[in-house]
CSV table of C-alpha atoms and ligand atoms in Angstrom, one decimal:
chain,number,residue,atom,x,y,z
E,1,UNK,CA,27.8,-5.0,-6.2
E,2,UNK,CA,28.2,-5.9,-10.2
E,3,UNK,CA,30.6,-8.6,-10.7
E,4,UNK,CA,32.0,-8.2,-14.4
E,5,UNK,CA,32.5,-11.5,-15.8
E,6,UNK,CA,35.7,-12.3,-18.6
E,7,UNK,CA,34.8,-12.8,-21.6
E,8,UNK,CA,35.6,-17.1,-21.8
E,9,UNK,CA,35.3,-17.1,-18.2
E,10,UNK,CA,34.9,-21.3,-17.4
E,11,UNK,CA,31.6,-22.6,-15.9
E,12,UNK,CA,33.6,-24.3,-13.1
E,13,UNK,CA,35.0,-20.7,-11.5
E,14,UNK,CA,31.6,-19.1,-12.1
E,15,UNK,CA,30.6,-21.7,-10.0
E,16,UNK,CA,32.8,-21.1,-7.6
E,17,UNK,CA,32.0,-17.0,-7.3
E,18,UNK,CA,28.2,-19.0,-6.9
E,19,UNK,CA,29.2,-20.7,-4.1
E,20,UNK,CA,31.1,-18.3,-2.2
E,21,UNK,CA,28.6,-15.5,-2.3
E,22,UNK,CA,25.6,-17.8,-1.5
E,23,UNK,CA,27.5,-18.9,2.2
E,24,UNK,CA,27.1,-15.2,3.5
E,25,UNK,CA,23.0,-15.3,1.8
E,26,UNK,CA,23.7,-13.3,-1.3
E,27,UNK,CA,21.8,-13.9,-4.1
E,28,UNK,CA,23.3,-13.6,-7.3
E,29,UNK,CA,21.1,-12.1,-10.5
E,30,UNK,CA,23.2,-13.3,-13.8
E,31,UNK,CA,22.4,-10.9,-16.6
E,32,UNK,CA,23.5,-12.1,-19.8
E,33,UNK,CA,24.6,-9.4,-22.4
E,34,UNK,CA,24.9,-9.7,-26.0
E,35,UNK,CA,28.9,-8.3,-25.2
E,36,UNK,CA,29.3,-9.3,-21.3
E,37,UNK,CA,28.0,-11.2,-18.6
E,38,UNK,CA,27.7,-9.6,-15.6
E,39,UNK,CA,26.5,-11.0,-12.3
E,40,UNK,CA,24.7,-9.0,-10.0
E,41,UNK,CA,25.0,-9.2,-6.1
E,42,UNK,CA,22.0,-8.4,-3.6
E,43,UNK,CA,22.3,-8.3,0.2
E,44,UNK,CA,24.3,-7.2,2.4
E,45,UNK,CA,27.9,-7.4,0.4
E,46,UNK,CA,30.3,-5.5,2.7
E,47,UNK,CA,30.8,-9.1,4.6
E,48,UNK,CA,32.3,-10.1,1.1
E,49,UNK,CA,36.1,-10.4,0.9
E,50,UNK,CA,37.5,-8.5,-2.4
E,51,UNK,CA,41.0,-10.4,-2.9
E,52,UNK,CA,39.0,-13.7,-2.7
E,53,UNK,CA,36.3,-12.2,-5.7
E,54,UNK,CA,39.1,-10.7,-7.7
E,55,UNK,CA,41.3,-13.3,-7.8
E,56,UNK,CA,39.0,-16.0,-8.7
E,57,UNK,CA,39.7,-16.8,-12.7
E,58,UNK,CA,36.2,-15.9,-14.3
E,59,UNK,CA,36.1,-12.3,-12.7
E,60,UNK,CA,37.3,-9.3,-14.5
E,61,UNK,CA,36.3,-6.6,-12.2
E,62,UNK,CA,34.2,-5.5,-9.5
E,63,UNK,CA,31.9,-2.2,-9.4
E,64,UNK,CA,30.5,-1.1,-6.5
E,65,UNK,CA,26.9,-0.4,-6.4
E,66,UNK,CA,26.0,2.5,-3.8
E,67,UNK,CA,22.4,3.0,-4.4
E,68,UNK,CA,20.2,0.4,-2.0
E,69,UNK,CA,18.4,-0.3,-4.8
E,70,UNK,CA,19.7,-3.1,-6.9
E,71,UNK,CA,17.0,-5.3,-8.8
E,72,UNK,CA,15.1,-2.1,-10.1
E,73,UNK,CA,18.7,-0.4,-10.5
E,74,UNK,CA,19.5,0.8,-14.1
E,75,UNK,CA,23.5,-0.4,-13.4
E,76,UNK,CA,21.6,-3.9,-12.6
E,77,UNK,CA,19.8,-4.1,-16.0
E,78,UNK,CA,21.2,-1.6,-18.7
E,79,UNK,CA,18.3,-2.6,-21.3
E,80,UNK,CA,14.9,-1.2,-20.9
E,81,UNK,CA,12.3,-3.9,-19.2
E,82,UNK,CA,9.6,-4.3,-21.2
E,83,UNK,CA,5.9,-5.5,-19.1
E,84,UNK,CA,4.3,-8.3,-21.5
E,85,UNK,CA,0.9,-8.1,-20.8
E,86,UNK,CA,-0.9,-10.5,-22.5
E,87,UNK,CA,0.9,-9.4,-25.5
E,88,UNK,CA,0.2,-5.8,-24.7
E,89,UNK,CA,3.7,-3.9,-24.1
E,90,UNK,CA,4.5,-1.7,-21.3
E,91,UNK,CA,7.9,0.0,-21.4
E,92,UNK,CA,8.7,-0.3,-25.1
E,93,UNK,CA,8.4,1.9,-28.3
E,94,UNK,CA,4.7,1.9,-28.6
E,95,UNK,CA,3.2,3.9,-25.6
E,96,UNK,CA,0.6,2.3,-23.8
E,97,UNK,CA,-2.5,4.4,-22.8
E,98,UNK,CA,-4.5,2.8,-19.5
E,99,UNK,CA,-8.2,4.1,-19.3
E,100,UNK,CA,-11.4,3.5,-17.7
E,101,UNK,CA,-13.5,4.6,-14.4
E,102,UNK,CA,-12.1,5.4,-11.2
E,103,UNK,CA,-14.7,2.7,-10.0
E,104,UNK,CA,-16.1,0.0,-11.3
E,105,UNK,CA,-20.7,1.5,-11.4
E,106,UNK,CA,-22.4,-1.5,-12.9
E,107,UNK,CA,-22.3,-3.4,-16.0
E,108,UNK,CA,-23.3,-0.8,-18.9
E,109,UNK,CA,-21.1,1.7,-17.6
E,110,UNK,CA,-18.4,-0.3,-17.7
E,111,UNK,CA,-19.2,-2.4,-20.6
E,112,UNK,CA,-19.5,1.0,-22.4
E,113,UNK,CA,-16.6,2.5,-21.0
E,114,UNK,CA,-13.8,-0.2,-22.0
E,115,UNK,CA,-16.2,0.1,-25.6
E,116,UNK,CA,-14.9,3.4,-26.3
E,117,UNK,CA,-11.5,3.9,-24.8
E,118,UNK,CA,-10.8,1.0,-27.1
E,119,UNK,CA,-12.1,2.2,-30.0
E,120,UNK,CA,-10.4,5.3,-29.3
E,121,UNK,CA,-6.6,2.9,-28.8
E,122,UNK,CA,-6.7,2.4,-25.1
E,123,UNK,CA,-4.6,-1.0,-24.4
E,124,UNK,CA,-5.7,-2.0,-21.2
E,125,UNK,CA,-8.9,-1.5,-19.1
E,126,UNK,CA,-9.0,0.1,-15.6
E,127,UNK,CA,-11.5,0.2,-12.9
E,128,UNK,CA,-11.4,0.2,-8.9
E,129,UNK,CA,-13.3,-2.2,-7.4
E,130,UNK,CA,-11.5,-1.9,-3.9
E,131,UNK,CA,-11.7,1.3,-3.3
E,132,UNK,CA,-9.4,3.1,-0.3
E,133,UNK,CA,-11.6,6.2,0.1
E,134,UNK,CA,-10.2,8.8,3.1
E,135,UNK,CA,-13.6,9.2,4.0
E,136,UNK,CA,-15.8,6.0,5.3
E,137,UNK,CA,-18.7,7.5,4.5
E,138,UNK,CA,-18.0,7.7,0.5
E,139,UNK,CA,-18.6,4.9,-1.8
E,140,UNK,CA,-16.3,2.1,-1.2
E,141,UNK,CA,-16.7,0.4,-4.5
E,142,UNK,CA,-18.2,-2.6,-5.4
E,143,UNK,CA,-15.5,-4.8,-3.7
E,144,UNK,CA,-15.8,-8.7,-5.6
E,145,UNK,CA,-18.3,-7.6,-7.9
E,146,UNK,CA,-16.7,-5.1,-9.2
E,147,UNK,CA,-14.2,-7.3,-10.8
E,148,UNK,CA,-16.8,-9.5,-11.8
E,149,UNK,CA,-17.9,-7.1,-14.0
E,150,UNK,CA,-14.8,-6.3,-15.5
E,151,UNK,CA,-14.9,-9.9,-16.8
E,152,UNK,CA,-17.6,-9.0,-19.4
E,153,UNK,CA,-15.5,-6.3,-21.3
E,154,UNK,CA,-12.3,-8.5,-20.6
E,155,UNK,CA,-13.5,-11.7,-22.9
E,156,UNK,CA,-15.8,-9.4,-25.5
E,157,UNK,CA,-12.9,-7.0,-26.3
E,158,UNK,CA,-10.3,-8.9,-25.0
E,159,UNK,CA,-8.4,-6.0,-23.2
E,160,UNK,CA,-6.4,-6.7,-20.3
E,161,UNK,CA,-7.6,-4.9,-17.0
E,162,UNK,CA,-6.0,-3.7,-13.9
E,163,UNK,CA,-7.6,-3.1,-11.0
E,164,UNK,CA,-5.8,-2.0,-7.2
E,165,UNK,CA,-5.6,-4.4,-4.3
E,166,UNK,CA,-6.0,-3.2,-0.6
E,167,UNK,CA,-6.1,-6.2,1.1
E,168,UNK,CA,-3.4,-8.8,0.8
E,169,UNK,CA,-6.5,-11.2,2.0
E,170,UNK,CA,-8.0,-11.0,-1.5
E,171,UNK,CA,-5.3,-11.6,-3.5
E,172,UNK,CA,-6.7,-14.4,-4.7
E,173,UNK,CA,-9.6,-13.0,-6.7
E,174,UNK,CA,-6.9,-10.8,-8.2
E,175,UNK,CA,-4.9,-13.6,-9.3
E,176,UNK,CA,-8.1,-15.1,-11.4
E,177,UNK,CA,-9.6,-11.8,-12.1
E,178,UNK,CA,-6.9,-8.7,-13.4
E,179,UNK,CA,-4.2,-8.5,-15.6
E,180,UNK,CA,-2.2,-6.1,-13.3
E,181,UNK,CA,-2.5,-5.7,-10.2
E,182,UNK,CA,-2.4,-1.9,-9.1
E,183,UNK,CA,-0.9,-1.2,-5.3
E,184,UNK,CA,-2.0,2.5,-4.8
E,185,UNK,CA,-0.5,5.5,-3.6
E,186,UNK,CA,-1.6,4.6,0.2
E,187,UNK,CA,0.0,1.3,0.0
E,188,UNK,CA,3.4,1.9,-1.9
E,189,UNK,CA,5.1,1.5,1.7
E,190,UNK,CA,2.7,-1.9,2.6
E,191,UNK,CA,5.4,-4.0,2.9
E,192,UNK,CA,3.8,-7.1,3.8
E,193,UNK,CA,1.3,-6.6,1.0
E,194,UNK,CA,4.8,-5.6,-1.3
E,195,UNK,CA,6.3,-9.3,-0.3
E,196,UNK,CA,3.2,-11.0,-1.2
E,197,UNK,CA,3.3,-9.4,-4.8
E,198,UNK,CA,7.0,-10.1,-5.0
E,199,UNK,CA,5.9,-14.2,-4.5
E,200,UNK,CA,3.6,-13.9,-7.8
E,201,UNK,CA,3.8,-13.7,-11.6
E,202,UNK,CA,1.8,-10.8,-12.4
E,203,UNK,CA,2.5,-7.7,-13.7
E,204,UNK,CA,1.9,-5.2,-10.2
E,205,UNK,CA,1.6,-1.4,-11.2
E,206,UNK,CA,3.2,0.5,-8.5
E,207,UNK,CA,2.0,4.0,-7.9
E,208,UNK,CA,4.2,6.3,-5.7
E,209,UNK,CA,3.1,7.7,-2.0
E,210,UNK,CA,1.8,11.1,-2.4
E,211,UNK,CA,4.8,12.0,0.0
E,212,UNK,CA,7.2,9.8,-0.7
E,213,UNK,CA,10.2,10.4,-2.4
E,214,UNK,CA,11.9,8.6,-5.9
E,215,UNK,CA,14.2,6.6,-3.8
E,216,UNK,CA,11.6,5.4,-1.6
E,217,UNK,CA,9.4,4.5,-5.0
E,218,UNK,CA,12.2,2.1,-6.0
E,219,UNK,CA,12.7,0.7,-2.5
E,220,UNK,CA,9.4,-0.5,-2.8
E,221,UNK,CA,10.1,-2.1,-6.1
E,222,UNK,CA,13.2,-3.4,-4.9
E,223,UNK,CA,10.5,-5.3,-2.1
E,224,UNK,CA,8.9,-6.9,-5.2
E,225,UNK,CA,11.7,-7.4,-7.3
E,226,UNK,CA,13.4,-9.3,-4.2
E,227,UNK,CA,10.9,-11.9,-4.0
E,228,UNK,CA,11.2,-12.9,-7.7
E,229,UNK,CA,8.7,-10.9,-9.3
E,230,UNK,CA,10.3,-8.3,-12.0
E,231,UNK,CA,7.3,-7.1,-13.3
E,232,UNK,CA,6.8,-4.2,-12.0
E,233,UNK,CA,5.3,-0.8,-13.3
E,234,UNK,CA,6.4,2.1,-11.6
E,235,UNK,CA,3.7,5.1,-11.9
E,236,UNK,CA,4.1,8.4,-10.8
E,237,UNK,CA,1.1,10.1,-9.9
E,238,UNK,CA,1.4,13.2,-8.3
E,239,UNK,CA,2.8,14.1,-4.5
E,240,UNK,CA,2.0,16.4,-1.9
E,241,UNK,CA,3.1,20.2,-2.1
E,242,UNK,CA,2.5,23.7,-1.0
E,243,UNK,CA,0.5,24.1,-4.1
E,244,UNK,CA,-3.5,23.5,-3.1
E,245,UNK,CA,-4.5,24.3,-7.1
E,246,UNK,CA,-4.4,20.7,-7.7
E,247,UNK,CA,-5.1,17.9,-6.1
E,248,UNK,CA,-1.5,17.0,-6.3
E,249,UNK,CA,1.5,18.4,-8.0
E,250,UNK,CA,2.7,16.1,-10.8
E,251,UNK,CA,6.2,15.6,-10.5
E,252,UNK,CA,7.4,15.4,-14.2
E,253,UNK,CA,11.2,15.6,-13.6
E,254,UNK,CA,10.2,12.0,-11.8
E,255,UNK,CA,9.8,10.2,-15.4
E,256,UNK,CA,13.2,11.1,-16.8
E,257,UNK,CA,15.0,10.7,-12.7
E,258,UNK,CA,13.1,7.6,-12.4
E,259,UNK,CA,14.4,6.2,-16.3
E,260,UNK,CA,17.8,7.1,-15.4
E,261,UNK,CA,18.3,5.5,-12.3
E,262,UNK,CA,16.4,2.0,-13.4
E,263,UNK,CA,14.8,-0.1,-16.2
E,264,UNK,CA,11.4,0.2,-15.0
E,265,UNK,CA,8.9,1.4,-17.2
E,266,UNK,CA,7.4,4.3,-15.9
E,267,UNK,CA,4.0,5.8,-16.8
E,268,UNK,CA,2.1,8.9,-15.3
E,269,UNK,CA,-1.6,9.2,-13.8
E,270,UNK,CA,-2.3,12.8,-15.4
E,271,UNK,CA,-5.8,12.4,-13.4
E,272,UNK,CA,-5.0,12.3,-10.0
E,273,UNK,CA,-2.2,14.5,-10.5
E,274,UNK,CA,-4.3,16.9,-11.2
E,275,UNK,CA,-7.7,16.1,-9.7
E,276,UNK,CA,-8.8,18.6,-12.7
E,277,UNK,CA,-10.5,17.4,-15.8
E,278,UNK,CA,-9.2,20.1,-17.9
E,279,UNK,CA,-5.7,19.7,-16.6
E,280,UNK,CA,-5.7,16.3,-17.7
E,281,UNK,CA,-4.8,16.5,-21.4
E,282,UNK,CA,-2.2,19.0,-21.1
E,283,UNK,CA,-0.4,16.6,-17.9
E,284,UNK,CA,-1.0,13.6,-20.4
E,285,UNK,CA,1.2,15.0,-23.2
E,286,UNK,CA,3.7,16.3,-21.0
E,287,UNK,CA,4.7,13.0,-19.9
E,288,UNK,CA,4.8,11.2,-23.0
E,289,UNK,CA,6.9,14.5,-24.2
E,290,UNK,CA,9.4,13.7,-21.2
E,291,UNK,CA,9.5,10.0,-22.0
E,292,UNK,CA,6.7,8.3,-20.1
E,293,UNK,CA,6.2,4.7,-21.3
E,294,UNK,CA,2.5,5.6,-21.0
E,295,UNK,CA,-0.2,7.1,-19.5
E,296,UNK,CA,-3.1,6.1,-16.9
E,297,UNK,CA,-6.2,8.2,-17.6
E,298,UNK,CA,-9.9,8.1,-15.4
E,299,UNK,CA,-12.5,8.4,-18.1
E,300,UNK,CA,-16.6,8.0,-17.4
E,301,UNK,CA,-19.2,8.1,-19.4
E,302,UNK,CA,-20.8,10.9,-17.6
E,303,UNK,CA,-18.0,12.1,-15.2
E,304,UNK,CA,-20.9,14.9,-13.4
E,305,UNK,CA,-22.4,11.3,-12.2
E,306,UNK,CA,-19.8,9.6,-11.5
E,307,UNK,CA,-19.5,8.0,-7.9
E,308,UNK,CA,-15.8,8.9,-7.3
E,309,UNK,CA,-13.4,11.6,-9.1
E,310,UNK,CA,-15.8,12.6,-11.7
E,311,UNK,CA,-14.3,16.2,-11.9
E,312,UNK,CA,-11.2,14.5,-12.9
E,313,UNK,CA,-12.4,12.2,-14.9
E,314,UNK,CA,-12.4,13.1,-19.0
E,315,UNK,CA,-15.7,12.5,-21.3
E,316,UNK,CA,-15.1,9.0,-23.9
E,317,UNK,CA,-15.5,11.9,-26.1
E,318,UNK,CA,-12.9,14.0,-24.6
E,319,UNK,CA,-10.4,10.9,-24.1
E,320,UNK,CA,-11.0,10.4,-28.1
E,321,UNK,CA,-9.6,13.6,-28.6
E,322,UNK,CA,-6.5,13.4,-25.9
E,323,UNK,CA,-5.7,10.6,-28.0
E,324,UNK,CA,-5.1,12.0,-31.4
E,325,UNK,CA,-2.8,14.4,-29.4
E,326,UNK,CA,-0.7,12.2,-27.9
E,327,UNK,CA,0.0,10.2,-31.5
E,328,UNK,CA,1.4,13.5,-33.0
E,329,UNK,CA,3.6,14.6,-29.2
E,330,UNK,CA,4.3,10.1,-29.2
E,331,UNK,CA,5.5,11.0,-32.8
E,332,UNK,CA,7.4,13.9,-32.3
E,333,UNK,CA,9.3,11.9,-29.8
E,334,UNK,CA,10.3,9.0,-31.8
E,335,UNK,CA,7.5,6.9,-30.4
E,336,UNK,CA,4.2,5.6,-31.3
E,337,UNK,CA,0.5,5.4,-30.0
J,1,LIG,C1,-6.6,5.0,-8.4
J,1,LIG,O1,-5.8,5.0,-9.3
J,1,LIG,O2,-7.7,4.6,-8.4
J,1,LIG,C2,-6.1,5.7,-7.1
J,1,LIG,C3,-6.8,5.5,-6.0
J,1,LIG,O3,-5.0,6.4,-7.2
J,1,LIG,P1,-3.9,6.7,-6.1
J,1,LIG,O4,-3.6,5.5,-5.4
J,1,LIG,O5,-2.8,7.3,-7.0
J,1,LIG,O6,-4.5,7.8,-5.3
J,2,LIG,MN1,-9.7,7.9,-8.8
């Protein structure tokens, strides 16, 4: 539920709405407006009496918010959120273009790696260290180390990096280590490991369940959001279908569903859309065409030897060249690499 607040409503009836919600557990999210005020309610609000809301003095009306998402909800927040990452933007005019290895091999690769993406205008750094492989026989990543490594191109080029968690045991060496923190597509619904991230102030980059559905995306937001935490990434990155050509079936009609319905940024994984190197550039322009606040790329220095995803993964040479695209389709669309 939105309560609209007058325009000189008085501090003291304000107060009052404050108090009244916060008896039945509702938490109220003020969102100051450069016209209006508007308080938002979250919980369970059909407990609430209506005559008592309307007729206190500072309230000019009421709107019903169905959806059961409210934090991430676009009625919520009208303006766009904007992810400050260490002064790198996510969600605002300039696109923001996320590169590196699937997983973190050793120090020259990615030393090397973060070299060239950023040379080529990559804004942030990304590498798996954790790895959640189906099979337990394939390489698991190199856990701890792995983000140690990411230190070294982290101070030299100062790029921030983001890396996934699996384990809500190591969120500590996230905290010190990463920039973002990723939750992948086999966590999105790991609630417990959700709440966790909601009780921090780091940017998380949430990356929807390969079956799961827009509204269940921004549920588990909402289980972020609800513990405080607002910066959140959404990232859509392919989902199940008939269609076995791909690895995954890139959902584009997400980015402009997903824009719509909240202020999220929302950026697209062309790579494991597609799980096809060649398929990458072409998925890549296509979201930033369709309004993607970004997009998440796997690039290896020699993808035929890489230890995970290599046939997915572009060339640094071939990521140089995705990147001159994506100025002219970013320009074409009123934004800018
Ligand atoms: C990844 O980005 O490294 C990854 C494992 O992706 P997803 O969770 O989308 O499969
Ligand atoms: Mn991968």
């Amino acid at each position: 539920m939105i309560v609209v607040i007058k325009d000189r409503a008085n501090e003291e009836s304000i107060e009052k709405l404050r108090e009244y919600v916060s008896k039945f557990g509702i938490k109220t999210v003020s969102i100051v407006g450069e016209k209006t005020t508007i308080y938002g309610l979250v919980g369970d609000t059909s407990v609430l009496d209506m005559d008592t809301i309307l007729s206190n003095e500072a309230v000019d009306r009421v709107i019903k918010v169905q959806e059961p998402y409210k934090h991430s909800n676009r009625k919520f927040h009208p303006e766009d959120t904007v992810v400050d990452v260490n002064g790198v933007k996510i969600g605002g005019r300039q696109l923001c273009v996320i590169a590196g290895p699937c997983s973190v091999e050793s120090r020259e690769q990615i030393l090397k790696v973060a070299q060239d993406i950023s040379k080529s205008g990559a804004r942030v750094l990304r590498g798996g260290a954790f790895k959640p492989r189906t099979s337990p026989y394939s390489f698991q990543g190199l856990k701890a180390e792995g983000l140690e490594l990411m230190q070294v191109p982290r101070k030299q080029l100062g790029i921030p990096i983001v890396s996934e968690i699996t384990n809500p045991a190591t969120l500590d060496i996230f905290l010190e280590n990463v920039d973002i923190i990723q939750v992948g597509a086999r966590n999105m619904q790991n609630f417990e490991l959700l709440k966790l991230l909601g009780q921090i102030n780091k940017p998380v980059l949430l990356k929807r369940g390969f079956s799961n559905t827009i509204e269940e995306l921004l549920m588990s937001a909402e289980y972020i959001m609800n513990g405080g935490n607002g910066k959140v990434i959404l990232c859509e990155r392919g989902i199940r279908t008939f269609e076995h050509f791909t690895r995954n079936t890139l959902d584009i009609s997400a980015v402009p569903a997903l824009k719509r319905l909240s202020h999220l940024p929302v950026i697209v994984d062309p790579s494991h859309s597609s799980g096809i190197n060649w398929l990458v550039e072409p998925l890549a322009l296509a979201a930033v065409a369709a309004g993607a606040a970004g997009v998440m790329v796997e690039v290896h220095n020699c993808p035929s030897c890489a230890l995970c995803d290599g046939p997915q993964s572009l060339s640094c040479g071939e990521f140089d060249s995705l990147m001159g695209k994506l100025k002219k389709v970013a320009e074409a669309v009123g934004r800018r690499l």
